[in-house]
Amino acid sequence: MSPAAELRSRAEAWLQDDPDPATQAALESLLEQAEAGGTDAQAELADAFAADLQFGTAGLRGAMAPGPNRMNLAVVSRAARGLADHLREDLGLADPLVVIGYDARYNSRAFAERSAAIMTAAGCRVRLLERFGPTPLVAFAVRHLDADAGIVVTASHNPPADNGYKVYLGGRAAAPEGRGVQIVPPSDAQIAARIAAVGPVRRIPVAGTGWELLGEELREDYLEAICALPDPEGPRAVRIVHTAMHGVGTETALAALHRTGFTEVHPVAKQADPDPDFPTVAFPNPEEPGAIDLSLELARTLEADVVIANDPDADRCAAAVRDPHLGDWRMLTGDELGVLLGDHLVRRHGYDGVLARSIVSSRWLGRVADSAGLDAVATLTGFKWITRAPRIGYGYEEAIGYCVLPEVVRDKDGLSAALVVAEMAALAKAEGTTLIGRLDELAAEHGLFSTAQLSIRVEDLSLIGAMMERLRATPPVALLGSPVVTNQDLSKGSVESTGLPPTEGVLLLSEDDTRVVVRPSGTEPKLKCYLELVTQFPAGATSEQIGTIREDAGERLERLKDELRQVLGAV
């Protein structure tokens, strides 16, 4: 059979097994276009059936369309049955309790309801959120309800065409340190194997009833838990602009802020309501250029003190402030906000647990921990590792993810983090400074840790492997003129030598403490380079001198990017 005939045969078999009339019709149209010689249709068909969408430590994520390499009702049905079989067969759990939530993207509710029906038929006790909500609500529910597993149907800050399937384990299905945390090996491989063993989709039993709806009581319990964090006696005179990026965060964020006394909150009207088309942003991620332009416009008009931005499923949080060194507003980097939050929780709230960060995040948090007499750890990237740090008190990653209440939500939570950002901004204002001023104080104490990221996007995934091979074969001997003193192949590391399990990546450290970590992205066709350099402030540095030092650090980071492009052959 020719490759084209084999592809058509697979597509027709999929048609017969697809439970969704919408994707059936889409696939029939695609086949017709491909048969008529449409090259775009042929390419889409080939990619949609090139492989099965992989279930990994981030669960599932991909474009919504027909085929095994896409997100659709058939793929979700297999995932739901595979997870149920893992809980009941691999783990031997009787009547496992599963919490299911979803965001406001296209098909999210349908995917969640189908999962509830299949897992109920498979012998699970299912509690389904009655309406869409933020991802941290499900992470909270897994711990709060002592559930054995949690599912969130969300693609977070991905483009509108995507959707995803995030899985947590808890209760009897996880060790204490992993309850309410995203899955890690070997659970991901075990679940994937169970999914692969599921037979035809149309033969999967589907219940018509039997699951329980979770309503406002759960949301109230979550709000009560996170609203206990801000100091009730602290200042509240702060003007806040908030954006939810067309996601599901507005209602809960505003309720939490108002309940804790932050009443002057101004949502960005065009981005406040859930909209799966994300019409005002090219990419609904607060870190992306232009994503918070509407927020900054409103902040300037209102003379606000801080902008707080959540991503569409509200598990991430970003902040923007007016920088006196620049004379204009700017977004705080994920590392800057990460160190501010950690320092604030230690100083103002007496946090005394371990301060955790991912290996690609700034070492500045370690200095904060040292000065407070606390332990700090670096973990593999991702909150599935960060929140497993023993005795974790606070954890963050540079990709604007923050865990400020690990006993409440053992994952990144953009809503509880938003409360702390508001508290920090109000306190800084009451003390006659700003969040930038507080960063300057920390830099004077520990040194200025300046970070940046170089992302190299590729069409051909083999180029990522080639660049990593080139880096290992001919590594740089210096970074910005400072000799490289550490060249660590993280894929050959061990817990004993690096403190981390092996992971794909290379870490370089120079004599002057400039650090580079290069690793493939786990979710996108990118090679990512994380850059950090350290500059000491002179004693008694003036604001003008500090501004000059920051500007110089930014220029050095740009030169370092150019050096890495040369090393990687990406010029």
XYZ file of C-alpha atoms in Angstrom:
571
model
C 0.000 0.000 0.000
C 1.359 3.438 -0.935
C 1.967 5.980 1.835
C -0.934 8.093 0.539
C -3.281 5.113 0.511
C -2.144 4.061 3.984
C -2.745 7.577 5.299
C -6.225 7.650 3.791
C -6.986 4.236 5.282
C -5.965 5.434 8.749
C -8.043 8.584 8.376
C -11.120 6.618 7.301
C -10.704 4.251 10.253
C -10.501 7.286 12.529
C -13.718 8.631 10.987
C -15.557 5.459 11.906
C -14.390 5.656 15.525
C -14.749 9.423 16.099
C -17.580 10.206 18.569
C -17.757 13.898 17.599
C -19.774 14.897 14.498
C -17.886 18.198 14.264
C -14.446 16.617 13.884
C -15.923 13.934 11.634
C -17.149 16.643 9.265
C -13.812 18.479 9.475
C -11.890 15.318 8.600
C -14.216 14.489 5.690
C -13.619 17.988 4.304
C -9.881 17.624 4.770
C -9.888 14.318 2.903
C -11.837 15.826 0.031
C -9.408 18.742 -0.249
C -6.398 16.421 -0.109
C -7.934 14.146 -2.753
C -8.397 17.209 -4.984
C -4.682 17.976 -4.733
C -4.750 20.630 -2.009
C -1.197 20.742 -0.685
C -2.149 22.460 2.594
C -4.790 19.807 3.267
C -2.337 17.039 2.434
C 0.247 18.482 4.838
C -2.328 18.915 7.610
C -3.595 15.383 7.127
C -0.084 13.940 7.202
C 0.775 15.789 10.410
C -2.546 15.022 12.114
C -1.908 11.293 11.605
C 1.872 11.307 11.950
C 1.760 10.069 15.535
C -0.351 9.957 18.665
C -0.401 13.165 20.699
C 2.082 12.371 23.438
C 0.979 12.217 27.054
C 3.864 13.492 29.162
C 4.551 15.291 32.407
C 2.541 18.264 31.121
C -0.337 15.950 30.176
C -1.656 16.671 26.689
C -1.524 19.886 24.699
C -2.056 20.613 21.027
C -4.205 22.139 18.313
C -7.907 21.224 18.258
C -8.641 19.253 15.082
C -9.349 15.676 13.982
C -6.666 13.009 14.164
C -4.565 11.240 16.806
C -1.966 14.023 16.864
C -4.537 16.678 17.758
C -6.770 17.597 20.698
C -10.288 16.280 20.154
C -13.035 14.301 21.857
C -11.570 10.966 20.757
C -8.092 11.732 22.142
C -9.598 13.069 25.372
C -11.802 9.981 25.708
C -8.784 7.714 25.521
C -6.900 9.881 28.025
C -9.774 9.785 30.513
C -10.102 6.011 30.296
C -6.335 5.553 30.481
C -6.091 7.667 33.629
C -8.988 5.772 35.219
C -7.297 2.454 34.421
C -4.040 3.745 35.904
C -5.751 4.685 39.156
C -7.699 1.455 39.460
C -5.335 -1.092 37.924
C -1.766 0.211 38.320
C -2.347 1.785 41.729
C -5.059 -0.603 42.890
C -7.361 2.136 44.144
C -10.968 1.295 44.895
C -13.426 4.050 43.939
C -10.763 6.695 43.238
C -11.939 10.283 43.696
C -11.234 12.555 40.695
C -11.813 16.331 40.461
C -12.291 17.793 36.976
C -12.200 21.459 35.990
C -11.901 23.417 32.773
C -11.234 26.861 31.346
C -13.293 28.904 28.861
C -11.595 27.787 25.636
C -13.471 26.175 22.808
C -14.405 22.565 23.655
C -13.082 22.736 27.222
C -16.463 22.070 28.807
C -17.229 19.245 26.363
C -13.844 17.619 27.032
C -14.379 17.900 30.797
C -17.906 16.473 30.688
C -16.807 13.584 28.466
C -14.002 12.834 30.922
C -16.467 12.854 33.821
C -18.795 10.454 32.006
C -16.033 8.024 31.052
C -14.313 8.024 34.435
C -17.641 7.530 36.207
C -18.356 4.532 33.985
C -14.883 3.205 34.793
C -15.629 3.120 38.512
C -14.313 6.496 39.665
C -16.088 8.948 41.943
C -16.056 12.164 39.932
C -16.592 15.745 41.028
C -16.915 18.137 38.106
C -16.770 21.908 38.451
C -20.157 23.206 37.404
C -18.655 26.115 35.465
C -15.293 27.167 34.122
C -12.662 28.370 36.545
C -8.948 28.961 37.125
C -6.463 26.095 37.124
C -5.348 26.798 40.740
C -8.898 26.007 41.873
C -8.469 22.389 40.762
C -4.961 22.153 42.239
C -6.489 23.442 45.495
C -9.389 20.984 45.286
C -7.102 17.959 44.943
C -5.548 18.721 48.328
C -8.634 20.238 49.960
C -10.897 17.298 49.057
C -8.140 14.686 49.389
C -8.811 13.600 45.815
C -6.754 10.866 44.193
C -6.448 12.796 40.928
C -7.320 16.098 39.327
C -7.811 17.067 35.694
C -7.873 20.548 34.198
C -8.856 21.000 30.576
C -6.790 24.048 29.596
C -4.103 25.207 27.212
C -3.039 27.962 29.604
C -1.513 30.787 27.527
C -1.289 28.893 24.225
C -2.892 30.305 21.041
C -6.691 30.114 20.584
C -6.532 27.001 18.374
C -5.032 24.886 21.174
C -6.365 22.998 24.137
C -4.823 20.701 26.723
C -5.266 18.206 29.524
C -3.317 18.692 32.758
C -3.233 15.948 35.398
C -2.509 16.059 39.134
C -2.228 13.136 41.514
C -3.122 13.240 45.209
C -4.735 11.337 48.051
C -3.881 7.635 47.863
C -2.258 8.043 44.443
C 0.741 10.117 45.578
C 3.289 10.400 48.350
C 2.695 13.312 50.784
C 5.135 15.638 49.001
C 3.405 14.979 45.672
C -0.235 15.445 46.645
C -1.826 18.058 44.446
C 1.288 18.284 42.262
C 1.496 17.720 38.511
C 2.605 14.244 37.495
C 6.247 13.208 37.075
C 7.918 9.982 35.915
C 7.088 7.147 36.150
C 3.419 8.166 36.421
C 3.420 9.855 33.021
C 4.743 6.741 31.260
C 2.355 4.465 33.153
C -0.642 6.609 32.210
C 0.567 6.821 28.601
C 0.796 3.033 28.466
C -2.747 2.708 29.754
C -3.976 5.216 27.160
C -2.244 3.249 24.401
C -3.981 0.080 25.595
C -7.479 1.573 25.342
C -9.425 -0.037 22.522
C -11.731 1.655 20.019
C -13.178 4.917 21.319
C -16.755 3.957 20.472
C -16.437 0.929 22.761
C -15.387 2.966 25.805
C -18.263 2.877 28.335
C -19.779 6.323 28.891
C -22.068 7.026 31.839
C -25.091 9.263 31.448
C -25.149 10.363 35.092
C -23.398 9.647 38.354
C -20.898 12.446 38.838
C -21.251 15.270 41.360
C -21.100 18.959 40.521
C -18.806 21.218 42.530
C -20.292 24.657 42.975
C -19.661 27.866 44.836
C -18.691 26.210 48.114
C -15.357 25.097 46.652
C -14.658 28.574 45.268
C -15.504 30.078 48.631
C -13.151 27.682 50.423
C -10.370 28.600 47.982
C -10.954 32.330 48.432
C -10.990 31.969 52.192
C -7.677 30.110 52.090
C -5.766 32.564 49.878
C -7.316 35.680 51.447
C -5.822 34.726 54.803
C -2.346 35.562 53.462
C -2.193 39.398 53.309
C -1.606 41.133 56.650
C -5.016 42.595 57.606
C -3.264 45.485 59.362
C -1.122 46.430 56.373
C -1.651 49.471 54.140
C -4.175 49.266 51.319
C -3.796 52.648 49.577
C -2.725 51.404 46.171
C -4.242 51.802 42.702
C -4.217 48.568 40.711
C -4.886 47.772 37.054
C -5.755 44.125 36.433
C -5.975 42.074 33.259
C -7.074 38.469 32.848
C -5.983 38.229 29.179
C -9.504 37.167 28.109
C -9.242 34.239 30.502
C -11.039 33.023 33.590
C -9.200 34.992 36.275
C -11.146 38.259 36.562
C -13.940 37.122 38.853
C -11.714 35.378 41.390
C -8.901 37.939 41.265
C -11.248 40.860 41.891
C -13.106 38.984 44.620
C -9.837 38.168 46.399
C -8.447 41.699 46.087
C -11.652 43.373 47.244
C -12.130 40.920 50.109
C -8.644 41.666 51.431
C -9.148 45.428 51.297
C -7.675 46.311 47.906
C -10.717 48.141 46.623
C -9.213 50.425 43.982
C -8.847 47.802 41.286
C -9.485 48.676 37.648
C -9.915 45.746 35.245
C -8.963 46.203 31.602
C -12.484 46.094 30.187
C -11.589 44.687 26.767
C -9.741 41.748 28.364
C -11.813 41.124 31.492
C -14.389 38.643 30.192
C -13.512 35.125 29.000
C -13.193 35.004 25.213
C -11.688 31.917 23.533
C -10.693 33.996 20.496
C -8.386 36.266 22.578
C -9.191 39.156 20.213
C -6.888 41.868 21.597
C -3.660 39.862 21.822
C -1.657 37.918 19.258
C -0.508 35.507 21.976
C -2.331 35.499 25.367
C 0.772 35.426 27.536
C 1.596 38.481 29.707
C 5.289 38.018 28.848
C 4.735 38.423 25.116
C 5.456 41.828 23.522
C 2.283 43.897 23.288
C 0.190 41.641 25.518
C -0.147 44.211 28.309
C -0.256 47.323 26.114
C -3.908 47.960 27.013
C -3.048 47.565 30.702
C -0.193 50.051 30.485
C -2.400 52.513 28.606
C -4.977 52.347 31.388
C -2.281 52.529 34.085
C -0.865 55.737 32.616
C -4.335 57.266 32.336
C -5.240 56.398 35.926
C -1.752 57.080 37.324
C -1.892 53.602 38.803
C 0.728 52.136 41.108
C 0.919 48.626 39.668
C -0.401 46.451 36.855
C -1.215 42.853 37.737
C -1.677 40.436 34.838
C -2.859 36.836 34.958
C -2.593 34.452 32.040
C -5.844 32.911 30.690
C -6.087 30.054 33.212
C -4.759 32.295 36.023
C -1.950 30.058 37.212
C 0.664 32.667 36.264
C 1.064 36.234 37.461
C 3.017 39.179 36.076
C 3.463 42.731 37.317
C 4.370 46.013 35.682
C 5.394 49.239 37.426
C 6.729 52.627 36.561
C 10.541 52.479 36.564
C 12.055 55.791 37.683
C 15.344 54.839 36.023
C 13.540 54.706 32.675
C 10.886 57.333 33.313
C 8.241 54.914 32.015
C 6.355 51.718 32.772
C 7.887 48.297 32.288
C 7.151 44.685 33.069
C 9.103 43.189 35.931
C 10.931 40.085 34.779
C 9.830 36.779 36.217
C 13.066 36.658 38.193
C 12.625 40.173 39.589
C 9.106 39.431 40.777
C 10.270 36.049 42.041
C 12.914 37.531 44.327
C 10.584 40.319 45.483
C 7.923 37.802 46.484
C 10.389 35.528 48.246
C 11.981 38.402 50.151
C 8.582 39.810 51.146
C 7.243 36.473 52.387
C 10.347 35.949 54.504
C 10.584 39.484 55.911
C 6.898 40.346 56.355
C 5.269 36.950 56.847
C 8.012 35.038 58.628
C 8.271 32.234 56.081
C 10.920 29.794 57.263
C 10.730 26.856 54.874
C 12.939 26.086 51.908
C 13.029 28.662 49.101
C 12.898 26.762 45.809
C 13.528 27.826 42.226
C 14.092 26.066 38.928
C 17.653 25.669 37.693
C 17.068 28.251 34.936
C 15.762 30.866 37.365
C 17.883 33.497 39.095
C 20.300 32.615 41.872
C 19.251 35.856 43.571
C 16.658 33.942 45.607
C 19.518 31.906 47.094
C 21.132 35.103 48.369
C 17.842 36.115 50.001
C 17.664 32.707 51.660
C 21.275 32.930 52.858
C 20.739 36.324 54.434
C 17.675 35.008 56.267
C 19.424 31.827 57.406
C 17.153 29.651 55.276
C 17.842 26.803 52.877
C 17.502 27.273 49.139
C 17.300 24.610 46.434
C 17.398 24.539 42.648
C 15.216 21.962 40.906
C 14.557 20.817 37.380
C 12.329 23.158 35.382
C 8.595 23.002 35.979
C 6.407 23.177 39.040
C 6.057 19.420 39.096
C 9.645 19.528 40.439
C 9.711 22.873 42.249
C 6.823 22.051 44.582
C 8.311 18.671 45.429
C 11.211 20.385 47.196
C 11.317 19.061 50.768
C 9.897 21.523 53.337
C 9.063 24.046 50.619
C 7.973 27.425 51.929
C 7.981 29.291 48.625
C 8.866 28.422 45.053
C 9.059 30.127 41.697
C 10.226 29.829 38.101
C 11.274 32.644 35.792
C 8.286 31.984 33.491
C 6.088 34.078 35.870
C 4.997 31.092 37.964
C 4.849 31.493 41.763
C 3.813 29.212 44.624
C 3.244 31.435 47.648
C 0.986 29.074 49.655
C 2.300 25.543 49.093
C 0.078 24.000 51.766
C -2.975 25.448 49.995
C -2.018 25.099 46.316
C 1.001 22.882 45.577
C 1.457 24.438 42.152
C 1.905 27.858 40.620
C -1.046 30.091 41.487
C -1.427 33.476 39.843
C -4.295 34.544 42.102
C -2.659 34.120 45.501
C 0.480 35.654 43.982
C -1.591 38.649 42.849
C -2.601 39.285 46.455
C 1.036 39.393 47.523
C 1.935 41.724 44.642
C -0.831 44.079 45.743
C 0.386 43.907 49.346
C 3.995 44.591 48.323
C 2.987 47.562 46.168
C 0.861 49.076 48.933
C 3.607 48.617 51.516
C 6.244 50.136 49.227
C 4.023 53.139 48.563
C 3.377 53.627 52.277
C 7.137 53.558 52.879
C 7.745 56.168 50.187
C 9.293 53.822 47.652
C 8.257 51.483 44.822
C 8.826 47.886 43.822
C 11.741 49.136 41.700
C 13.103 50.889 44.767
C 12.839 47.672 46.723
C 14.706 45.842 43.957
C 17.452 48.460 44.188
C 17.694 47.833 47.944
C 18.036 44.097 47.354
C 20.648 44.723 44.653
C 22.652 46.906 47.012
C 22.545 44.105 49.574
C 23.176 41.074 47.362
C 24.375 42.416 43.997
C 22.278 43.085 40.916
C 21.251 39.822 39.244
C 20.292 40.689 35.669
C 18.625 38.009 33.568
C 17.473 37.581 29.990
C 16.445 34.795 27.674
C 17.429 33.956 24.118
C 14.878 31.721 22.379
C 15.733 30.180 19.023
C 12.578 28.916 17.299
C 13.000 26.239 14.622
C 10.796 24.624 12.003
C 12.951 21.481 11.889
C 13.250 19.909 15.357
C 16.509 18.198 14.381
C 18.159 21.626 14.432
C 17.750 21.742 18.210
C 19.741 18.534 18.607
C 22.367 19.822 16.192
C 22.795 23.045 18.186
C 23.110 21.134 21.463
C 25.691 18.833 19.862
C 27.654 21.829 18.587
C 27.603 23.424 22.042
C 28.943 20.264 23.656
C 31.593 19.730 20.972
C 32.917 23.308 20.881
C 31.826 25.113 24.047
C 32.830 28.746 24.564
C 36.026 29.294 26.530
C 34.783 32.658 27.834
C 31.550 34.560 28.427
C 31.830 38.312 27.842
C 35.594 37.938 28.137
C 35.505 36.086 31.460
C 36.962 32.530 31.353
C 34.461 29.683 31.663
C 35.254 27.799 34.868
C 32.285 25.381 34.870
C 30.938 23.444 31.897
C 28.298 21.045 33.143
C 26.465 18.629 30.872
C 23.199 18.284 32.777
C 22.225 15.165 30.832
C 25.168 13.365 32.464
C 24.543 14.752 35.910
C 23.407 12.899 38.961
C 21.827 13.832 42.237
C 25.214 13.396 43.897
C 27.184 15.669 41.539
C 24.607 18.294 40.545
C 21.843 17.901 43.081
C 19.511 17.142 40.160
C 18.418 14.111 38.179
C 19.764 14.035 34.603
C 18.053 16.447 32.217
C 18.828 17.648 28.719
C 20.865 20.850 28.975
C 24.231 22.506 29.464
C 25.231 24.930 32.225
C 28.157 27.320 31.798
C 29.598 29.538 34.524
C 32.373 32.081 34.089
C 34.942 33.423 36.495
C 32.986 36.655 37.009
C 29.802 34.682 37.890
C 28.082 35.051 34.525
C 25.855 32.008 34.018
C 24.235 30.466 30.948
C 21.858 27.493 30.848
C 20.929 26.102 27.419
C 18.100 23.586 27.079
C 15.380 22.560 24.629
C 11.902 23.795 25.438
C 9.613 21.115 26.795
C 6.493 22.529 25.124
C 7.549 24.454 21.997
C 9.945 23.983 19.040
C 12.573 26.222 20.635
C 16.067 26.101 22.041
C 16.151 28.299 25.128
C 19.187 30.038 26.592
C 18.850 31.522 30.069
C 21.397 34.250 30.809
C 22.394 35.782 34.124
C 25.121 38.186 35.143
C 25.902 39.734 38.516
C 26.958 43.343 39.125
C 27.882 44.892 42.428
C 26.556 48.357 43.307
C 29.163 50.792 44.675
C 28.537 51.876 48.251
C 26.123 54.785 48.423
C 25.231 54.595 44.721
C 22.862 57.333 43.612
C 19.678 56.685 41.674
C 21.384 57.998 38.544
C 24.321 55.637 39.031
C 21.972 52.706 39.617
C 20.144 53.518 36.395
C 23.434 53.577 34.501
C 24.480 50.221 36.021
C 21.158 48.650 35.030
C 21.452 50.013 31.491
C 24.985 48.681 31.173
C 23.858 45.257 32.410
C 21.154 45.203 29.749
C 23.707 45.995 27.033
C 26.011 43.239 28.289
C 23.160 40.747 28.158
C 22.529 41.677 24.520
C 26.213 41.090 23.731
C 26.014 37.737 25.492
C 23.067 36.795 23.296
C 25.144 37.566 20.221
C 28.003 35.425 21.529
C 25.644 32.490 22.067
C 24.148 32.806 18.593
C 27.663 32.451 17.221
C 28.450 29.466 19.438
C 25.203 27.703 18.494
C 25.448 28.533 14.806
C 22.146 30.414 14.958
C 23.215 33.638 13.249
